[in-house]
Short mmCIF file of C-alpha atoms and ligand atoms in Angstrom, two decimals:
data_model
loop_
_atom_site.label_atom_id
_atom_site.label_comp_id
_atom_site.label_asym_id
_atom_site.label_seq_id
_atom_site.Cartn_x
_atom_site.Cartn_y
_atom_site.Cartn_z
CA MET O 1471 89.53 79.10 -74.64
CA SER O 1472 87.75 80.55 -71.73
CA VAL O 1473 84.27 79.69 -70.97
CA ARG O 1474 81.71 82.47 -71.96
CA VAL O 1475 77.93 81.77 -71.11
CA ARG O 1476 75.10 83.93 -71.25
CA TYR O 1477 71.64 84.25 -69.57
CA ALA O 1478 69.12 85.61 -72.36
CA PRO O 1479 65.83 86.41 -70.95
CA SER O 1480 63.31 87.92 -73.04
CA PRO O 1481 61.39 90.63 -70.88
CA THR O 1482 58.08 89.21 -71.06
CA GLY O 1483 57.59 88.90 -67.31
CA SER O 1484 59.23 88.70 -63.88
CA PRO O 1485 61.58 85.60 -64.11
CA HIS O 1486 60.13 82.32 -62.45
CA VAL O 1487 61.52 79.26 -60.91
CA GLY O 1488 62.61 78.10 -64.48
CA ASN O 1489 64.19 81.13 -65.69
CA ILE O 1490 66.16 81.43 -62.41
CA ARG O 1491 67.72 77.88 -62.71
CA THR O 1492 68.83 78.50 -66.22
CA ALA O 1493 70.30 81.84 -65.05
CA LEU O 1494 71.95 79.91 -62.15
CA PHE O 1495 73.10 77.21 -64.23
CA ASN O 1496 75.32 79.70 -66.68
CA ASP O 1497 76.40 81.22 -63.36
CA LEU O 1498 77.74 78.24 -61.73
CA PHE O 1499 79.28 77.12 -64.94
CA ALA O 1500 81.00 80.36 -65.42
CA ARG O 1501 82.31 80.40 -61.56
CA ARG O 1502 83.20 76.81 -61.91
CA HIS O 1503 85.53 77.41 -64.95
CA GLY O 1504 86.58 80.91 -64.15
CA GLY O 1505 84.50 82.30 -67.15
CA THR O 1506 82.29 85.05 -68.13
CA ASN O 1507 78.71 85.01 -67.61
CA ILE O 1508 76.69 87.49 -69.87
CA LEU O 1509 73.42 88.89 -69.55
CA ARG O 1510 71.48 89.64 -72.75
CA ILE O 1511 68.12 90.89 -73.20
CA GLU O 1512 66.14 89.45 -75.97
CA ASP O 1513 63.35 91.62 -76.71
CA THR O 1514 62.90 91.34 -80.34
CA ASP O 1515 59.17 90.00 -80.20
CA ARG O 1516 57.77 93.43 -79.34
CA SER O 1517 54.14 92.19 -78.94
CA ARG O 1518 55.32 89.83 -75.93
CA SER O 1519 57.76 92.44 -74.38
CA VAL O 1520 56.47 93.82 -70.98
CA PRO O 1521 57.89 97.50 -70.32
CA GLY O 1522 60.07 97.79 -67.28
CA CYS O 1523 60.60 94.11 -66.88
CA GLU O 1524 64.28 94.30 -67.44
CA ALA O 1525 64.39 95.65 -63.81
CA ASP O 1526 62.49 92.93 -62.19
CA ILE O 1527 64.98 90.49 -64.48
CA VAL O 1528 68.13 92.40 -62.58
CA GLU O 1529 66.38 92.35 -59.13
CA SER O 1530 65.83 88.84 -59.59
CA LEU O 1531 69.25 87.76 -60.20
CA LYS O 1532 70.61 89.94 -57.71
CA TYR O 1533 68.14 88.63 -54.97
CA VAL O 1534 69.46 85.02 -55.66
CA GLY O 1535 72.90 85.85 -55.81
CA ILE O 1536 73.59 85.86 -59.78
CA GLN O 1537 76.55 87.36 -60.73
CA TRP O 1538 77.23 88.78 -64.21
CA GLN O 1539 80.44 90.19 -65.63
CA GLU O 1540 79.27 91.42 -68.76
CA GLY O 1541 76.17 92.38 -70.62
CA TYR O 1542 73.03 94.37 -69.55
CA GLY O 1543 74.14 96.75 -66.75
CA ALA O 1544 77.57 95.74 -66.71
CA GLY O 1545 78.87 96.74 -69.87
CA GLY O 1546 81.63 95.18 -71.93
CA ASP O 1547 83.11 94.77 -75.35
CA CYS O 1548 80.15 92.94 -77.21
CA GLY O 1549 77.45 95.80 -76.83
CA PRO O 1550 74.87 96.81 -77.12
CA TYR O 1551 73.35 94.02 -75.22
CA VAL O 1552 69.73 94.46 -75.70
CA GLN O 1553 68.69 92.99 -79.14
CA SER O 1554 66.35 95.79 -80.03
CA GLU O 1555 69.33 98.15 -79.87
CA ARG O 1556 71.44 95.80 -81.68
CA SER O 1557 68.93 95.64 -84.51
CA LEU O 1558 68.85 99.09 -84.67
CA ALA O 1559 72.42 99.56 -84.98
CA GLY O 1560 72.09 97.08 -87.85
CA LEU O 1561 74.42 94.40 -86.36
CA TYR O 1562 72.26 91.48 -87.73
CA ASP O 1563 72.14 92.94 -91.31
CA PRO O 1564 75.55 91.92 -92.85
CA HIS O 1565 74.69 88.45 -91.47
CA TRP O 1566 71.21 87.69 -92.82
CA ASN O 1567 72.29 89.33 -96.19
CA ARG O 1568 75.13 87.07 -96.57
CA LEU O 1569 72.65 84.06 -96.01
CA ILE O 1570 70.68 85.32 -98.89
CA GLU O 1571 73.28 85.91 -101.16
CA SER O 1572 74.97 82.63 -100.70
CA GLY O 1573 71.60 80.94 -100.95
CA PHE O 1574 71.17 79.80 -97.52
CA ALA O 1575 68.17 82.30 -96.89
CA TYR O 1576 65.62 83.56 -99.08
CA TRP O 1577 62.49 86.14 -99.02
CA ALA O 1578 59.11 84.97 -98.76
CA PHE O 1579 56.02 86.91 -99.21
CA ASP O 1580 53.10 84.81 -97.72
CA THR O 1581 50.17 86.88 -96.52
CA PRO O 1582 48.93 85.88 -92.99
CA GLN O 1583 45.93 84.30 -94.98
CA GLU O 1584 47.97 82.34 -97.10
CA LEU O 1585 49.82 80.85 -94.16
CA GLU O 1586 46.70 80.09 -92.45
CA GLU O 1587 45.20 78.17 -95.39
CA MET O 1588 48.56 76.15 -95.79
CA ARG O 1589 48.51 75.32 -91.90
CA LYS O 1590 44.77 74.18 -92.57
CA SER O 1591 45.60 72.01 -95.41
CA GLN O 1592 48.34 70.63 -93.80
CA THR O 1593 46.36 69.79 -90.83
CA ASP O 1594 43.40 68.38 -93.21
CA GLN O 1595 45.88 66.00 -94.64
CA GLY O 1596 47.21 65.04 -91.39
CA LEU O 1597 50.76 66.57 -92.25
CA ALA O 1598 53.23 68.08 -90.15
CA THR O 1599 52.50 71.76 -89.89
CA GLY O 1600 54.93 74.63 -90.97
CA TYR O 1601 56.89 75.87 -93.66
CA PHE O 1602 58.42 73.30 -95.92
CA GLY O 1603 59.34 75.40 -98.76
CA GLY O 1604 55.89 76.75 -99.33
CA ALA O 1605 55.57 79.14 -102.48
CA TRP O 1606 58.88 81.00 -102.19
CA ARG O 1607 61.68 78.36 -101.27
CA ASP O 1608 62.27 78.07 -105.15
CA ALA O 1609 60.63 80.90 -106.40
CA SER O 1610 62.38 82.94 -109.10
CA GLU O 1611 64.22 86.42 -108.53
CA VAL O 1612 61.63 87.79 -110.87
CA GLU O 1613 58.77 86.58 -108.93
CA ARG O 1614 60.28 87.88 -105.84
CA GLU O 1615 60.64 91.46 -107.47
CA LYS O 1616 57.06 91.24 -108.52
CA ALA O 1617 56.02 90.67 -104.81
CA ARG O 1618 58.02 93.50 -103.73
CA ALA O 1619 56.56 95.80 -106.41
CA GLU O 1620 53.08 95.03 -105.36
CA GLY O 1621 54.24 96.16 -101.81
CA ARG O 1622 53.84 92.59 -100.09
CA PRO O 1623 55.65 92.43 -97.06
CA GLY O 1624 58.37 89.90 -96.86
CA VAL O 1625 60.29 87.92 -94.53
CA VAL O 1626 63.78 86.13 -94.52
CA ARG O 1627 63.73 82.36 -93.90
CA LEU O 1628 66.45 79.89 -93.51
CA ARG O 1629 66.81 77.12 -96.47
CA ILE O 1630 67.03 74.06 -94.28
CA PRO O 1631 68.60 71.49 -96.60
CA ARG O 1632 66.90 68.56 -97.75
CA ASP O 1633 67.70 64.79 -97.05
CA GLU O 1634 70.24 65.43 -94.52
CA THR O 1635 70.89 64.20 -90.91
CA ILE O 1636 71.21 67.22 -88.63
CA ILE O 1637 73.30 66.31 -85.59
CA VAL O 1638 72.82 67.99 -81.99
CA MET O 1639 74.98 67.19 -79.36
CA ASP O 1640 73.33 67.83 -76.25
CA GLY O 1641 75.00 68.28 -73.05
CA VAL O 1642 72.10 66.27 -71.17
CA ARG O 1643 70.73 63.85 -73.56
CA GLY O 1644 74.02 63.46 -75.79
CA LYS O 1645 73.75 62.59 -79.40
CA ILE O 1646 70.26 63.41 -81.21
CA GLU O 1647 69.58 62.97 -84.97
CA TYR O 1648 67.32 64.91 -87.03
CA PRO O 1649 66.17 64.08 -90.43
CA SER O 1650 66.01 67.51 -91.85
CA ASN O 1651 63.29 67.07 -93.85
CA THR O 1652 61.12 67.35 -90.76
CA LEU O 1653 62.62 70.90 -90.13
CA ASP O 1654 60.63 73.86 -91.62
CA ASP O 1655 62.24 76.85 -92.79
CA PRO O 1656 62.27 79.21 -89.72
CA VAL O 1657 61.80 83.03 -90.20
CA LEU O 1658 64.94 84.87 -89.62
CA ILE O 1659 64.10 88.12 -90.35
CA LYS O 1660 60.35 89.42 -89.73
CA SER O 1661 58.38 91.88 -91.97
CA ASP O 1662 58.98 94.73 -89.36
CA GLY O 1663 62.47 94.34 -90.16
CA MET O 1664 63.40 92.78 -86.82
CA PRO O 1665 65.23 89.62 -86.36
CA THR O 1666 63.53 86.53 -84.63
CA TYR O 1667 64.70 84.64 -81.45
CA HIS O 1668 66.50 82.11 -84.04
CA PHE O 1669 68.61 84.38 -85.61
CA ALA O 1670 69.26 87.13 -83.07
CA ALA O 1671 70.17 84.59 -80.43
CA MET O 1672 72.44 82.53 -82.57
CA VAL O 1673 74.02 85.39 -84.44
CA ASP O 1674 74.66 87.12 -80.81
CA ASP O 1675 75.85 83.96 -79.41
CA HIS O 1676 78.60 83.67 -82.02
CA LEU O 1677 79.43 87.68 -81.94
CA MET O 1678 79.74 87.51 -78.28
CA GLY O 1679 82.12 84.64 -78.12
CA VAL O 1680 79.48 82.11 -76.46
CA THR O 1681 81.00 78.81 -75.68
CA HIS O 1682 77.98 76.83 -74.24
CA ILE O 1683 74.57 77.58 -74.25
CA PHE O 1684 72.53 76.52 -71.36
CA ARG O 1685 68.80 77.06 -71.74
CA GLY O 1686 65.50 75.49 -71.29
CA GLU O 1687 64.39 72.15 -73.03
CA GLU O 1688 61.77 74.00 -74.82
CA TRP O 1689 64.36 75.09 -77.09
CA LEU O 1690 65.73 71.63 -78.11
CA GLY O 1691 63.23 71.30 -81.04
CA SER O 1692 64.86 74.37 -82.24
CA ALA O 1693 68.44 73.18 -81.75
CA PRO O 1694 68.86 71.49 -85.03
CA LYS O 1695 67.72 74.69 -87.13
CA HIS O 1696 70.25 76.47 -84.93
CA ILE O 1697 72.87 74.12 -86.01
CA VAL O 1698 71.86 74.50 -89.74
CA LEU O 1699 72.23 78.37 -89.22
CA PHE O 1700 75.52 78.25 -87.76
CA LYS O 1701 76.89 76.08 -90.51
CA SER O 1702 75.31 78.24 -93.25
CA LEU O 1703 77.23 80.96 -91.47
CA GLY O 1704 80.17 79.47 -91.57
CA TRP O 1705 80.63 79.28 -87.89
CA ASP O 1706 81.31 76.71 -85.12
CA PRO O 1707 78.16 76.27 -82.88
CA PRO O 1708 78.45 76.48 -79.20
CA GLU O 1709 78.09 73.65 -76.79
CA MET O 1710 74.43 73.18 -76.20
CA VAL O 1711 72.99 72.21 -72.97
CA HIS O 1712 69.09 72.01 -72.67
CA LEU O 1713 67.48 72.03 -69.19
CA PRO O 1714 64.69 69.49 -68.37
CA VAL O 1715 61.39 71.14 -67.48
CA ILE O 1716 60.16 71.77 -64.09
CA LYS O 1717 57.02 70.11 -62.67
CA GLY O 1718 54.73 70.79 -59.98
CA ARG O 1719 54.05 67.85 -57.60
CA ASP O 1720 51.00 67.07 -59.43
CA GLY O 1721 53.26 66.23 -62.42
CA SER O 1722 52.19 68.97 -64.71
CA LYS O 1723 54.61 71.79 -66.03
CA LEU O 1724 55.19 74.62 -63.06
CA SER O 1725 53.11 77.44 -63.66
CA LYS O 1726 51.12 80.00 -62.14
CA ARG O 1727 48.53 77.59 -61.02
CA HIS O 1728 51.03 75.92 -58.76
CA GLY O 1729 51.05 79.40 -56.93
CA ASP O 1730 53.92 81.69 -56.44
CA THR O 1731 56.64 81.13 -58.93
CA ALA O 1732 58.39 84.39 -59.60
CA ALA O 1733 61.63 84.64 -57.82
CA LEU O 1734 60.59 88.36 -56.38
CA ASP O 1735 57.26 86.34 -55.06
CA PHE O 1736 59.75 84.32 -52.97
CA ARG O 1737 61.54 87.21 -51.74
CA ARG O 1738 58.47 89.00 -50.66
CA GLN O 1739 57.13 85.80 -48.63
CA GLY O 1740 60.45 86.21 -46.85
CA TYR O 1741 62.83 83.51 -48.45
CA LEU O 1742 66.57 84.17 -48.15
CA GLY O 1743 67.84 84.44 -51.96
CA VAL O 1744 70.69 81.64 -51.04
CA ALA O 1745 68.20 79.53 -50.23
CA LEU O 1746 66.01 79.75 -53.09
CA ALA O 1747 69.06 79.39 -55.19
CA ASN O 1748 70.23 76.36 -53.45
CA PHE O 1749 66.75 75.10 -53.74
CA ILE O 1750 66.20 75.97 -57.45
CA ALA O 1751 69.73 74.60 -58.59
CA LEU O 1752 69.01 71.20 -57.23
CA ILE O 1753 65.97 70.75 -59.24
CA GLY O 1754 67.05 68.48 -61.91
CA TRP O 1755 70.82 68.91 -60.98
CA SER O 1756 72.59 66.31 -58.46
CA PRO O 1757 75.93 67.72 -56.91
CA GLY O 1758 77.08 64.18 -55.99
CA GLY O 1759 77.79 63.17 -52.49
CA ASP O 1760 75.29 63.93 -49.79
CA LYS O 1761 75.77 67.60 -49.23
CA GLU O 1762 72.54 69.52 -50.15
CA VAL O 1763 72.87 72.64 -48.06
CA MET O 1764 75.27 74.87 -50.02
CA SER O 1765 76.34 78.33 -50.93
CA ILE O 1766 76.42 79.60 -54.45
CA ASN O 1767 80.11 79.22 -54.20
CA GLU O 1768 80.06 75.76 -53.07
CA MET O 1769 77.40 74.68 -55.78
CA ALA O 1770 80.03 76.37 -58.47
CA GLU O 1771 82.73 73.98 -57.26
CA ALA O 1772 80.53 70.88 -57.60
CA PHE O 1773 78.94 71.90 -60.96
CA GLU O 1774 79.28 69.69 -63.68
CA ILE O 1775 77.04 69.32 -67.04
CA ARG O 1776 76.60 65.58 -66.26
CA GLY O 1777 75.27 66.17 -62.97
CA ILE O 1778 72.24 67.50 -64.77
CA GLN O 1779 69.49 64.61 -64.88
CA PRO O 1780 67.18 64.11 -68.33
CA SER O 1781 64.03 63.46 -66.63
CA SER O 1782 61.92 66.44 -65.42
CA GLY O 1783 62.83 67.95 -61.97
CA VAL O 1784 59.88 68.63 -59.36
CA PHE O 1785 59.45 71.78 -57.49
CA ASP O 1786 58.63 70.67 -54.00
CA LEU O 1787 57.93 73.85 -51.89
CA ASP O 1788 58.29 71.44 -48.77
CA LYS O 1789 61.90 71.07 -49.57
CA LEU O 1790 62.35 74.93 -50.18
CA MET O 1791 60.93 75.57 -46.56
CA TRP O 1792 63.13 72.81 -45.09
CA MET O 1793 66.31 74.51 -47.14
CA GLN O 1794 65.27 77.92 -45.91
CA GLY O 1795 65.09 77.03 -42.30
CA VAL O 1796 68.72 75.27 -42.51
CA HIS O 1797 70.26 78.22 -44.10
CA VAL O 1798 68.52 80.81 -41.57
CA ARG O 1799 70.01 78.42 -38.41
CA GLY O 1800 73.40 78.40 -40.52
CA MET O 1801 73.86 82.09 -40.45
CA ASP O 1802 75.43 84.38 -37.77
CA THR O 1803 73.28 86.85 -36.07
CA GLY O 1804 74.46 89.77 -37.39
CA SER O 1805 73.79 88.69 -40.97
CA LEU O 1806 70.57 87.27 -40.33
CA LEU O 1807 69.51 90.39 -38.42
CA SER O 1808 70.34 92.36 -41.46
CA GLU O 1809 68.20 89.99 -43.38
CA VAL O 1810 65.38 90.62 -41.42
CA LYS O 1811 65.59 94.40 -41.09
CA GLY O 1812 66.00 94.46 -44.96
CA TYR O 1813 62.75 92.54 -45.05
CA ALA O 1814 60.53 94.33 -42.55
CA SER O 1815 61.66 97.72 -43.90
CA ASN O 1816 61.12 96.82 -47.57
CA PRO O 1817 57.50 98.32 -48.58
CA GLU O 1818 56.70 95.23 -50.50
CA THR O 1819 56.58 93.17 -47.71
CA GLU O 1820 53.41 94.88 -46.14
CA SER O 1821 51.82 95.33 -49.39
CA TYR O 1822 52.28 91.41 -50.23
CA TRP O 1823 51.00 90.43 -46.90
CA ALA O 1824 48.02 92.89 -47.07
CA ALA O 1825 46.72 90.72 -49.76
CA HIS O 1826 47.18 87.47 -47.77
CA PRO O 1827 45.10 88.75 -44.36
CA ASP O 1828 44.83 85.18 -43.14
CA SER O 1829 48.52 84.38 -43.33
CA GLY O 1830 49.43 84.91 -39.65
CA VAL O 1831 52.24 87.10 -40.43
CA ASN O 1832 52.49 89.76 -37.87
CA MET O 1833 53.50 93.04 -39.13
CA ARG O 1834 53.57 94.81 -35.94
CA GLY O 1835 55.97 92.15 -34.63
CA LEU O 1836 58.21 93.01 -37.98
CA SER O 1837 57.61 96.62 -37.79
CA TYR O 1838 60.08 96.56 -34.75
CA PHE O 1839 62.81 95.23 -36.84
CA ALA O 1840 62.34 98.48 -38.98
CA ASP O 1841 62.84 100.65 -36.15
CA ASP O 1842 66.85 101.03 -35.82
CA SER O 1843 66.89 102.20 -32.16
CA ARG O 1844 66.61 98.88 -30.83
CA HIS O 1845 69.58 97.06 -32.24
CA ASP O 1846 70.42 95.07 -29.31
CA LEU O 1847 66.99 93.83 -28.48
CA GLN O 1848 66.42 92.77 -32.23
CA ALA O 1849 69.90 91.02 -32.41
CA SER O 1850 68.85 89.09 -29.38
CA ALA O 1851 65.36 88.43 -30.30
CA VAL O 1852 66.79 87.03 -34.03
CA GLU O 1853 69.24 85.00 -31.76
CA LEU O 1854 66.65 83.61 -29.48
CA VAL O 1855 64.13 82.52 -32.15
CA LYS O 1856 65.86 81.50 -35.08
CA GLU O 1857 65.54 77.79 -34.15
CA ARG O 1858 62.05 77.94 -34.55
CA VAL O 1859 61.22 79.99 -37.79
CA THR O 1860 61.23 79.43 -41.52
CA THR O 1861 60.99 82.37 -43.22
CA LEU O 1862 61.80 86.06 -42.58
CA ALA O 1863 58.32 86.88 -42.34
CA ASP O 1864 57.91 84.43 -39.42
CA PHE O 1865 60.22 86.34 -37.33
CA GLY O 1866 57.88 89.10 -36.86
CA LYS O 1867 55.37 86.77 -34.92
CA ALA O 1868 58.19 84.61 -33.16
CA SER O 1869 59.83 87.75 -31.74
CA LEU O 1870 57.08 89.75 -30.83
CA PHE O 1871 56.93 88.59 -26.84
CA VAL O 1872 60.67 89.58 -26.90
CA LEU O 1873 60.10 93.25 -27.93
CA GLU O 1874 56.82 94.08 -26.36
CA ALA O 1875 54.85 92.55 -23.34
CA PRO O 1876 52.07 90.07 -24.06
CA SER O 1877 48.63 91.60 -24.32
CA SER O 1878 46.97 88.25 -23.72
CA TYR O 1879 47.68 84.64 -22.31
CA GLU O 1880 47.50 81.35 -23.99
CA GLU O 1881 43.75 80.42 -22.82
CA ALA O 1882 44.30 76.63 -22.14
CA ALA O 1883 47.80 77.36 -20.27
CA LEU O 1884 46.39 80.07 -18.28
CA VAL O 1885 43.39 77.99 -16.95
CA LYS O 1886 45.74 74.95 -16.31
CA TRP O 1887 48.10 77.15 -14.33
CA LYS O 1888 45.56 79.23 -12.39
CA ALA O 1889 44.26 75.98 -10.96
CA VAL O 1890 47.74 75.10 -9.98
CA PRO O 1891 47.72 76.49 -6.10
CA THR O 1892 51.52 77.40 -6.17
CA THR O 1893 51.45 79.47 -9.34
CA SER O 1894 50.88 82.96 -7.88
CA GLN O 1895 53.15 82.33 -5.18
CA VAL O 1896 55.86 81.43 -7.67
CA VAL O 1897 55.13 84.38 -9.95
CA GLN O 1898 55.08 86.68 -6.76
CA SER O 1899 58.47 85.18 -5.32
CA VAL O 1900 60.30 85.34 -8.94
CA ALA O 1901 59.02 88.90 -9.13
CA GLU O 1902 60.60 89.63 -5.86
CA GLY O 1903 63.83 88.25 -6.79
CA LEU O 1904 64.35 90.42 -9.48
CA THR O 1905 66.03 93.35 -7.81
CA THR O 1906 68.84 94.19 -9.92
CA ASP O 1907 68.82 94.56 -13.46
CA ALA O 1908 72.82 94.63 -13.63
CA GLY O 1909 74.54 91.67 -15.68
CA MET O 1910 72.30 89.09 -14.69
CA GLY O 1911 72.75 86.12 -17.10
CA PRO O 1912 70.80 83.09 -17.97
CA SER O 1913 72.68 81.13 -15.32
CA ASP O 1914 71.39 83.70 -12.69
CA PHE O 1915 68.09 83.42 -13.85
CA GLU O 1916 68.16 79.65 -13.35
CA GLY O 1917 69.45 80.24 -10.05
CA LEU O 1918 66.48 82.52 -9.08
CA LEU O 1919 64.09 79.93 -10.56
CA ARG O 1920 65.47 76.93 -8.35
CA SER O 1921 65.94 78.88 -5.23
CA VAL O 1922 62.23 79.73 -5.73
CA GLN O 1923 61.20 75.87 -6.25
CA THR O 1924 63.34 75.06 -3.30
CA SER O 1925 62.01 77.55 -1.02
CA LEU O 1926 58.07 76.90 -1.75
CA ARG O 1927 59.08 73.17 -1.56
CA ILE O 1928 57.65 72.38 -5.09
CA GLU O 1929 59.16 69.17 -6.46
CA LYS O 1930 59.76 69.63 -10.07
CA LEU O 1931 60.96 72.87 -11.75
CA GLY O 1932 57.99 72.90 -14.44
CA PRO O 1933 55.54 74.34 -12.28
CA VAL O 1934 57.63 77.23 -11.64
CA VAL O 1935 59.20 77.53 -15.34
CA HIS O 1936 55.77 77.21 -17.28
CA PRO O 1937 53.86 79.79 -15.44
CA VAL O 1938 56.65 82.33 -15.41
CA ARG O 1939 56.97 81.52 -19.28
CA LEU O 1940 53.37 82.03 -19.80
CA ALA O 1941 53.43 85.28 -17.60
CA LEU O 1942 56.49 86.57 -19.89
CA THR O 1943 55.72 85.54 -23.20
CA GLY O 1944 51.73 84.82 -23.08
CA ALA O 1945 52.78 81.30 -24.89
CA SER O 1946 53.23 77.89 -23.11
CA THR O 1947 56.12 77.26 -25.52
CA GLY O 1948 59.22 79.12 -26.81
CA PRO O 1949 62.72 79.54 -26.68
CA GLY O 1950 64.72 78.89 -23.62
CA LEU O 1951 63.33 80.52 -20.70
CA PHE O 1952 66.69 81.57 -19.02
CA GLU O 1953 68.09 82.97 -22.20
CA LEU O 1954 64.88 84.86 -22.74
CA MET O 1955 64.84 86.46 -19.03
CA ALA O 1956 68.35 87.54 -19.84
CA VAL O 1957 67.48 89.21 -23.17
CA LEU O 1958 64.49 90.98 -21.53
CA GLY O 1959 66.32 91.91 -18.40
CA SER O 1960 65.17 92.03 -14.53
CA THR O 1961 63.04 95.32 -14.84
CA ASP O 1962 61.11 94.31 -18.10
CA CYS O 1963 60.76 90.83 -16.43
CA ARG O 1964 59.19 91.96 -13.31
CA GLU O 1965 56.88 94.44 -14.62
CA ARG O 1966 55.49 91.48 -16.81
CA LEU O 1967 55.38 89.22 -13.95
CA GLU O 1968 53.22 91.82 -12.03
CA ARG O 1969 50.76 92.65 -14.80
CA PHE O 1970 50.47 88.65 -15.02
CA LEU O 1971 49.48 88.54 -11.25
CA ALA O 1972 47.12 91.58 -11.69
CA ASP O 1973 45.56 89.57 -14.27
CA LEU O 1974 45.24 86.16 -12.41
N1 LIG Z 1229 65.18 84.52 -75.13
C1 LIG Z 1229 64.94 83.10 -74.73
C2 LIG Z 1229 63.94 83.02 -73.58
O1 LIG Z 1229 63.64 83.86 -72.72
C3 LIG Z 1229 66.02 82.51 -74.25
C4 LIG Z 1229 66.31 81.15 -74.86
C5 LIG Z 1229 68.13 81.29 -74.70
O2 LIG Z 1229 68.68 81.15 -73.71
O3 LIG Z 1229 68.51 80.92 -75.85
O4 LIG Z 1229 63.27 81.74 -73.32
#
């Protein structure tokens, strides 16, 4: 049987790190087994649905490189793939009707006040709260008819069997036994006629031929109810894999308090989708071996359920930054440039950083990358600075000196080199040596600086290189000077050196 998995988000907000990990594991597992990944939108809880959020879901998945072959936006034979549409189409009706007919489910007509009183009395007695039968599990048909006639709104509840052991085989935690008497009777159909998550998701998993459920650990407690539901419908449950929670470095569950956690926030910050995917996949999953920096396909090749750790995973921003740097340095210049250009020209970038005025992000530097007429210089800038940046946002500041002459010079370095008697002669001689713009490569510039060193009888190359770097970039550190000079070209270098001399 071929593998079929699904990522089934509720459209309650922009997907965060935890959602993305679930989505990724589904995708990795499908790729690993040549299976199908399905995207299903679970919007039956209308009160929690955020309009338009499906677009964020799709954007987020695409950003990190997740693929789905079937479902929302992709079509397929098991549609529609939005649960509210499935409900409207009556797809759930035969299944809950069958459960009622066979006695595996029942109508209950408790009012919200009655349910609240029950909860309160359970709490007062120190009992577990929930619907363990209530007034309606064993009510007669006559009583139910009477409630209907009174116009009481009703819900359909699953009748959890008594005195049994429900076994959940979890891919991460193994066999877990639940005494059925500890499970309350969950609502399957709400009074507005909409199915609950418990019902809709499990029916859909069956109808869509899902073989493996990868979902967050918060659903582990519901898993025995889902097993009962499958059995009551006479269906075989899929394999279940519950993914451990993700925590912040302070040990608490990852949340907004820890800062940006939505995938699209990381895109706005300038993280590469592949780096974010790589980082998130390794929270709680070990690919085995030493290799950590991987593409999605490499991760898929290594993906095994047994590599998922039962303990909670930690979201470590330093690790993300490290991983991002490694991915940036590993990319070829063309691909990297197109990432930087895409980032620079995305209107989100500017609005995101406008809200972070102290971030040090240089929008002017980035805006050069949005300008298509300067392709060669942009490519050279990316090549020159990629060893020294982390995020795509960093390219703005790091590349600025390539794209425009410095408007000021680093104060301490300026004071230092001004005080050295050879400085102005060094800068003057290098400028004079820059007569032709034709085809000077890094070694030609090195030759020029060395000949200036020799003719001025300077013992070391430092007093030549450093003032020239300061004059060209405004900074005392940066990428290789000779490579930089080759990128700028003689004319630009000469102009910058002359301006520096005038300022001295
Ligand atoms: N709609 C559920 C959620 O967003 C998905 C749970 C599942 O994957 O079954 O949490």
